[in-house]
């Protein structure tokens, strides 16, 4: 990236350590992504682009030598879904569900 290969900020999310790693990442990414996209396509797209760049940029500063997989983006999808569900319960005044989600 420092040598001008800026596309590496995004391609690290497309590589995986093994077929099993790819399978589990794709399963979670697809399932959570489908739910998030149905809730708000724009918010989900914005969140994914931001997370993809932020995760990769963070890896440049970390001592980690390599990063591979969709794990970070699947986790981002989970966090987006959890926070949006939490926000809905807070807005609706459902204290019990808010406590469970929190």
Backbone as a printed PyTorch tensor [residue, N CA C, xyz], in Angstrom:
tensor([[[  0.8390,  -1.1900,   0.0000],
         [  0.0000,   0.0000,   0.0000],
         [  0.8790,   1.2470,   0.0000]],

        [[  1.9180,   1.2140,   0.8100],
         [  2.8290,   2.3680,   0.8780],
         [  3.5270,   2.6070,  -0.4530]],

        [[  3.6370,   1.5630,  -1.2770],
         [  4.2800,   1.6830,  -2.5760],
         [  3.2850,   2.0490,  -3.6780]],

        [[  2.0590,   2.4240,  -3.2940],
         [  1.0670,   2.8370,  -4.2740],
         [  0.0600,   1.7700,  -4.6520]],

        [[  0.1370,   0.6130,  -4.0520],
         [ -0.8020,  -0.4680,  -4.3590],
         [ -2.0430,  -0.3360,  -3.4610]],

        [[ -2.7960,   0.7280,  -3.6490],
         [ -3.9450,   1.0840,  -2.7970],
         [ -5.0590,   0.0440,  -2.8160]],

        [[ -5.1790,  -0.7360,  -3.8930],
         [ -6.2450,  -1.7320,  -3.9800],
         [ -6.1010,  -2.8030,  -2.9000]],

        [[ -4.9050,  -2.9300,  -2.3360],
         [ -4.6980,  -3.9150,  -1.2770],
         [ -5.5090,  -3.5900,  -0.0230]],

        [[ -5.9810,  -2.3540,   0.0840],
         [ -6.8550,  -1.9990,   1.2040],
         [ -8.1680,  -2.7860,   1.1500]],

        [[ -8.5720,  -3.2140,  -0.0200],
         [ -9.8210,  -3.9590,  -0.1660],
         [ -9.6150,  -5.4500,  -0.4340]],

        [[ -8.5290,  -5.8200,  -1.0870],
         [ -8.3690,  -7.2210,  -1.4930],
         [ -8.0270,  -8.1670,  -0.3460]],

        [[ -7.5480,  -7.6570,   0.7730],
         [ -7.2740,  -8.5190,   1.9250],
         [ -8.5350,  -9.2020,   2.4350]],

        [[ -9.6760,  -8.5960,   2.1910],
         [-10.9510,  -9.1750,   2.6230],
         [-11.3900, -10.3210,   1.7140]],

        [[-10.7490, -10.4570,   0.5640],
         [-11.1370, -11.4830,  -0.4020],
         [-10.2700, -12.7350,  -0.3300]],

        [[ -9.1780, -12.6850,   0.4010],
         [ -8.2890, -13.8330,   0.5120],
         [ -8.5650, -14.5690,   1.8240]],

        [[ -8.2610, -15.8670,   1.8570],
         [ -8.5250, -16.6770,   3.0450],
         [ -7.4070, -17.6750,   3.2710]],

        [[ -7.2940, -18.1580,   4.4910],
         [ -6.2550, -19.1090,   4.8590],
         [ -6.5400, -20.5050,   4.3230]],

        [[ -7.8340, -20.8650,   4.2510],
         [ -8.1930, -22.2160,   3.8220],
         [ -9.6180, -22.2160,   3.2790]],

        [[-10.0100, -23.3420,   2.7120],
         [-11.3810, -23.4870,   2.2340],
         [-12.3850, -23.4170,   3.3730]],

        [[-12.0320, -23.9900,   4.5160],
         [-12.9260, -23.9460,   5.6820],
         [-13.0840, -22.5180,   6.1850]],

        [[-11.9920, -21.7720,   6.2200],
         [-12.0290, -20.3670,   6.6220],
         [-12.9510, -19.5800,   5.6870]],

        [[-12.8060, -19.8020,   4.3990],
         [-13.6600, -19.1480,   3.4090],
         [-15.1250, -19.5230,   3.6170]],

        [[-15.4040, -20.8160,   3.8440],
         [-16.7820, -21.2750,   4.0340],
         [-17.4550, -20.5580,   5.1960]],

        [[-16.8280, -20.5560,   6.3680],
         [-17.4500, -19.9500,   7.5470],
         [-17.5760, -18.4300,   7.4040]],

        [[-16.5600, -17.8010,   6.8370],
         [-16.6470, -16.3480,   6.6120],
         [-17.7860, -16.0110,   5.6470]],

        [[-17.8830, -16.7480,   4.5560],
         [-18.9480, -16.4910,   3.5790],
         [-20.3310, -16.7490,   4.1720]],

        [[-20.4580, -17.8120,   4.9510],
         [-21.7480, -18.1350,   5.5640],
         [-22.2220, -16.9980,   6.4650]],

        [[-21.3650, -16.5560,   7.3600],
         [-21.7490, -15.4890,   8.2930],
         [-21.9300, -14.1530,   7.5670]],

        [[-21.0320, -13.8570,   6.6440],
         [-21.1230, -12.6060,   5.8970],
         [-22.4170, -12.5600,   5.0870]],

        [[-22.7620, -13.6600,   4.4290],
         [-23.9760, -13.7050,   3.6050],
         [-25.2300, -13.6170,   4.4710]],

        [[-25.2890, -14.3690,   5.5490],
         [-26.4640, -14.3710,   6.4130],
         [-26.6820, -13.0100,   7.0730]],

        [[-25.6560, -12.5060,   7.7220],
         [-25.7770, -11.2040,   8.3800],
         [-25.9600, -10.0800,   7.3640]],

        [[-25.2690, -10.1830,   6.2330],
         [-25.4070,  -9.1720,   5.1880],
         [-26.8110,  -9.1230,   4.6180]],

        [[-27.4090, -10.2940,   4.4290],
         [-28.7820, -10.3540,   3.9070],
         [-29.7450,  -9.6570,   4.8690]],

        [[-29.5940,  -9.9140,   6.1500],
         [-30.4730,  -9.2890,   7.1470],
         [-30.2440,  -7.7800,   7.1830]],

        [[-28.9930,  -7.3620,   7.2280],
         [-28.6790,  -5.9260,   7.2920],
         [-29.1390,  -5.1920,   6.0410]],

        [[-28.9400,  -5.8080,   4.8840],
         [-29.3400,  -5.1550,   3.6380],
         [-30.8490,  -4.9780,   3.5560]],

        [[-31.5860,  -5.9480,   4.0410],
         [-33.0460,  -5.8380,   4.0340],
         [-33.5250,  -4.7170,   4.9470]],

        [[-32.7840,  -4.4570,   5.9960],
         [-33.1560,  -3.4040,   6.9430],
         [-32.8410,  -2.0190,   6.3760]],

        [[-31.6900,  -1.8620,   5.7420],
         [-31.3120,  -0.5870,   5.1250],
         [-30.1210,  -0.7960,   4.2050]],

        [[-30.3770,  -0.8520,   2.9250],
         [-29.3190,  -1.0880,   1.9370],
         [-28.2610,   0.0100,   1.9780]],

        [[-28.6900,   1.2600,   2.0670],
         [-27.7510,   2.3770,   2.0740],
         [-26.8510,   2.3380,   3.3070]],

        [[-27.4410,   2.1590,   4.4750],
         [-26.6680,   2.1200,   5.7140],
         [-25.6870,   0.9620,   5.6940]],

        [[-26.1230,  -0.1890,   5.2070],
         [-25.2540,  -1.3560,   5.1630],
         [-24.0820,  -1.1310,   4.2080]],

        [[-24.3500,  -0.5960,   3.0390],
         [-23.2810,  -0.3320,   2.0690],
         [-22.2750,   0.6660,   2.6290]],

        [[-22.7600,   1.7190,   3.2320],
         [-21.8880,   2.7300,   3.8240],
         [-21.0370,   2.1230,   4.9410]],

        [[-21.6490,   1.3110,   5.7620],
         [-20.9480,   0.6570,   6.8560],
         [-19.8670,  -0.2850,   6.3390]],

        [[-20.1760,  -1.0730,   5.3080],
         [-19.1990,  -2.0100,   4.7500],
         [-17.9990,  -1.3070,   4.1390]],

        [[-18.2500,  -0.2720,   3.3670],
         [-17.1400,   0.4590,   2.7400],
         [-16.2630,   1.0900,   3.8150]],

        [[-16.9010,   1.7200,   4.7880],
         [-16.1390,   2.3310,   5.8800],
         [-15.3270,   1.3100,   6.6540]],

        [[-15.9430,   0.1690,   6.9510],
         [-15.2470,  -0.8750,   7.7100],
         [-14.1050,  -1.4810,   6.9040]],

        [[-14.3280,  -1.7190,   5.6260],
         [-13.2840,  -2.3250,   4.7880],
         [-12.0270,  -1.4610,   4.7730]],

        [[-12.2110,  -0.1770,   4.6080],
         [-11.0640,   0.7310,   4.5730],
         [-10.4560,   0.8940,   5.9680]],

        [[-11.2980,   1.0140,   6.9810],
         [-10.8050,   1.2090,   8.3490],
         [-10.0270,  -0.0080,   8.8410]],

        [[-10.5480,  -1.2050,   8.6030],
         [ -9.8620,  -2.4250,   9.0350],
         [ -8.5060,  -2.5320,   8.3400]],

        [[ -8.4850,  -2.3390,   7.0480],
         [ -7.2370,  -2.4590,   6.3000],
         [ -6.2320,  -1.3870,   6.6930]],

        [[ -6.7000,  -0.1720,   6.8930],
         [ -5.8090,   0.9110,   7.3180],
         [ -5.2650,   0.6200,   8.7090]],

        [[ -6.1070,   0.0980,   9.5850],
         [ -5.6590,  -0.2750,  10.9230],
         [ -4.5940,  -1.3560,  10.8930]],

        [[ -4.7120,  -2.2710,   9.9400],
         [ -3.7190,  -3.3380,   9.8050],
         [ -2.3560,  -2.7790,   9.3910]],

        [[ -2.3600,  -1.6470,   8.6960],
         [ -1.0840,  -1.0170,   8.3130],
         [ -0.3180,  -0.5490,   9.5500]],

        [[ -1.0370,  -0.1030,  10.5640],
         [ -0.4130,   0.4230,  11.7700],
         [ -0.1830,  -0.6500,  12.8270]],

        [[ -0.8770,  -1.7670,  12.7100],
         [ -0.7310,  -2.8520,  13.6850],
         [  0.5420,  -3.6450,  13.3920]],

        [[  0.9320,  -4.4280,  14.3340],
         [  2.1310,  -5.2470,  14.1350],
         [  1.8180,  -6.5490,  13.3870]],

        [[  0.5570,  -6.7540,  13.0140],
         [  0.1630,  -7.9480,  12.2830],
         [  0.8080,  -7.9390,  10.8970]],

        [[  1.3920,  -9.0490,  10.5170],
         [  2.0680,  -9.1150,   9.2310],
         [  1.1070,  -9.3260,   8.0710]],

        [[ -0.0440,  -9.9760,   8.3400],
         [ -0.9850, -10.2110,   7.2540],
         [ -2.4110, -10.2730,   7.7840]],

        [[ -3.3290, -10.0160,   6.9010],
         [ -4.7460, -10.0870,   7.2270],
         [ -5.4390, -10.7610,   6.0610]],

        [[ -6.3110, -11.6900,   6.3660],
         [ -7.0620, -12.3720,   5.3140],
         [ -8.4570, -12.6580,   5.8180]],

        [[ -9.4280, -12.4760,   4.9610],
         [-10.7700, -12.9420,   5.2460],
         [-11.8220, -11.8760,   5.3970]],

        [[-13.0330, -12.3720,   5.4660],
         [-14.2060, -11.5250,   5.6470],
         [-14.6130, -11.4180,   7.1100]],

        [[-13.8240, -11.9540,   8.0030],
         [-14.1940, -11.9700,   9.4230],
         [-14.4950, -10.5710,   9.9450]],

        [[-13.6670,  -9.6180,   9.6010],
         [-13.8810,  -8.2500,  10.0660],
         [-15.1700,  -7.6600,   9.5310]],

        [[-15.4880,  -7.9500,   8.2740],
         [-16.7180,  -7.4180,   7.6830],
         [-17.9470,  -8.1580,   8.2040]],

        [[-17.8110,  -9.4530,   8.4950],
         [-18.9230, -10.1960,   9.1000],
         [-19.1930,  -9.6650,  10.5090]],

        [[-18.1280,  -9.3700,  11.2460],
         [-18.2860,  -8.8050,  12.5860],
         [-18.9020,  -7.4160,  12.5210]],

        [[-18.5200,  -6.6440,  11.5240],
         [-19.1190,  -5.3280,  11.3160],
         [-20.6120,  -5.4590,  11.0420]],

        [[-21.0020,  -6.4450,  10.2420],
         [-22.4150,  -6.6790,   9.9480],
         [-23.1820,  -7.0390,  11.2130]],

        [[-22.5690,  -7.8830,  12.0550],
         [-23.1940,  -8.2560,  13.3190],
         [-23.3740,  -7.0300,  14.2160]],

        [[-22.3390,  -6.2080,  14.3100],
         [-22.4090,  -5.0080,  15.1500],
         [-23.4630,  -4.0350,  14.6430]],

        [[-23.5550,  -3.8770,  13.3330],
         [-24.5730,  -2.9990,  12.7540],
         [-25.9700,  -3.5000,  13.0960]],

        [[-26.1970,  -4.7980,  12.9190],
         [-27.4940,  -5.3800,  13.2190],
         [-27.8280,  -5.2410,  14.7010]],

        [[-26.8760,  -5.5610,  15.5720],
         [-27.1110,  -5.4820,  17.0140],
         [-27.4220,  -4.0530,  17.4610]],

        [[-26.6660,  -3.0800,  16.9540],
         [-26.9100,  -1.6990,  17.3730],
         [-28.2170,  -1.1550,  16.8170]],

        [[-28.5880,  -1.5660,  15.6210],
         [-29.8620,  -1.0780,  15.0710],
         [-31.0440,  -1.6990,  15.8310]],

        [[-30.9330,  -2.9700,  16.1960],
         [-31.9900,  -3.5970,  17.0010],
         [-32.0690,  -2.9590,  18.3810]],

        [[-30.9190,  -2.6760,  18.9660],
         [-30.8880,  -2.0160,  20.2710],
         [-31.5190,  -0.6330,  20.1990]],

        [[-31.1810,   0.1250,  19.1740],
         [-31.7430,   1.4650,  19.0020],
         [-33.2690,   1.4070,  18.8710]],

        [[-33.7680,   0.4250,  18.1300],
         [-35.2210,   0.2820,  17.9740],
         [-35.9020,  -0.0050,  19.3050]],

        [[-35.2940,  -0.8520,  20.1240],
         [-35.8970,  -1.1900,  21.4140],
         [-35.8510,  -0.0190,  22.3860]],

        [[-34.7760,   0.7520,  22.3390],
         [-34.6850,   1.9490,  23.1800],
         [-35.7570,   2.9470,  22.7740]],

        [[-35.8970,   3.1670,  21.4660],
         [-36.9040,   4.1000,  20.9510],
         [-38.3160,   3.6630,  21.3120]],

        [[-38.5640,   2.3520,  21.2720],
         [-39.8920,   1.8240,  21.5950],
         [-40.1460,   1.7710,  23.0960]],

        [[-39.1130,   1.9970,  23.8940],
         [-39.2760,   1.9820,  25.3450],
         [-39.3660,   0.5880,  25.9460]],

        [[-38.8880,  -0.4180,  25.2410],
         [-38.9110,  -1.7970,  25.7240],
         [-37.6670,  -2.0530,  26.5800]],

        [[-37.8040,  -1.8330,  27.8800],
         [-36.6490,  -1.9440,  28.7700],
         [-36.1030,  -3.3690,  28.8600]],

        [[-36.9780,  -4.3560,  28.8790],
         [-36.5290,  -5.7360,  28.9670],
         [-35.7180,  -6.1560,  27.7640]],

        [[-36.2480,  -5.8800,  26.5740],
         [-35.5290,  -6.2280,  25.3550],
         [-34.2540,  -5.4030,  25.2010]],

        [[-34.3000,  -4.1600,  25.6450],
         [-33.1120,  -3.3160,  25.6090],
         [-32.0110,  -3.9190,  26.4650]],

        [[-32.3650,  -4.3710,  27.6540],
         [-31.3780,  -4.9850,  28.5590],
         [-30.7970,  -6.2590,  27.9480]],

        [[-31.6470,  -7.0750,  27.3370],
         [-31.1760,  -8.3260,  26.7290],
         [-30.2210,  -8.0280,  25.5720]],

        [[-30.5910,  -7.0810,  24.7070],
         [-29.7450,  -6.7460,  23.5640],
         [-28.4350,  -6.0980,  23.9990]],

        [[-28.5190,  -5.2620,  25.0330],
         [-27.3050,  -4.5870,  25.5050],
         [-26.3630,  -5.5950,  26.0920]]])
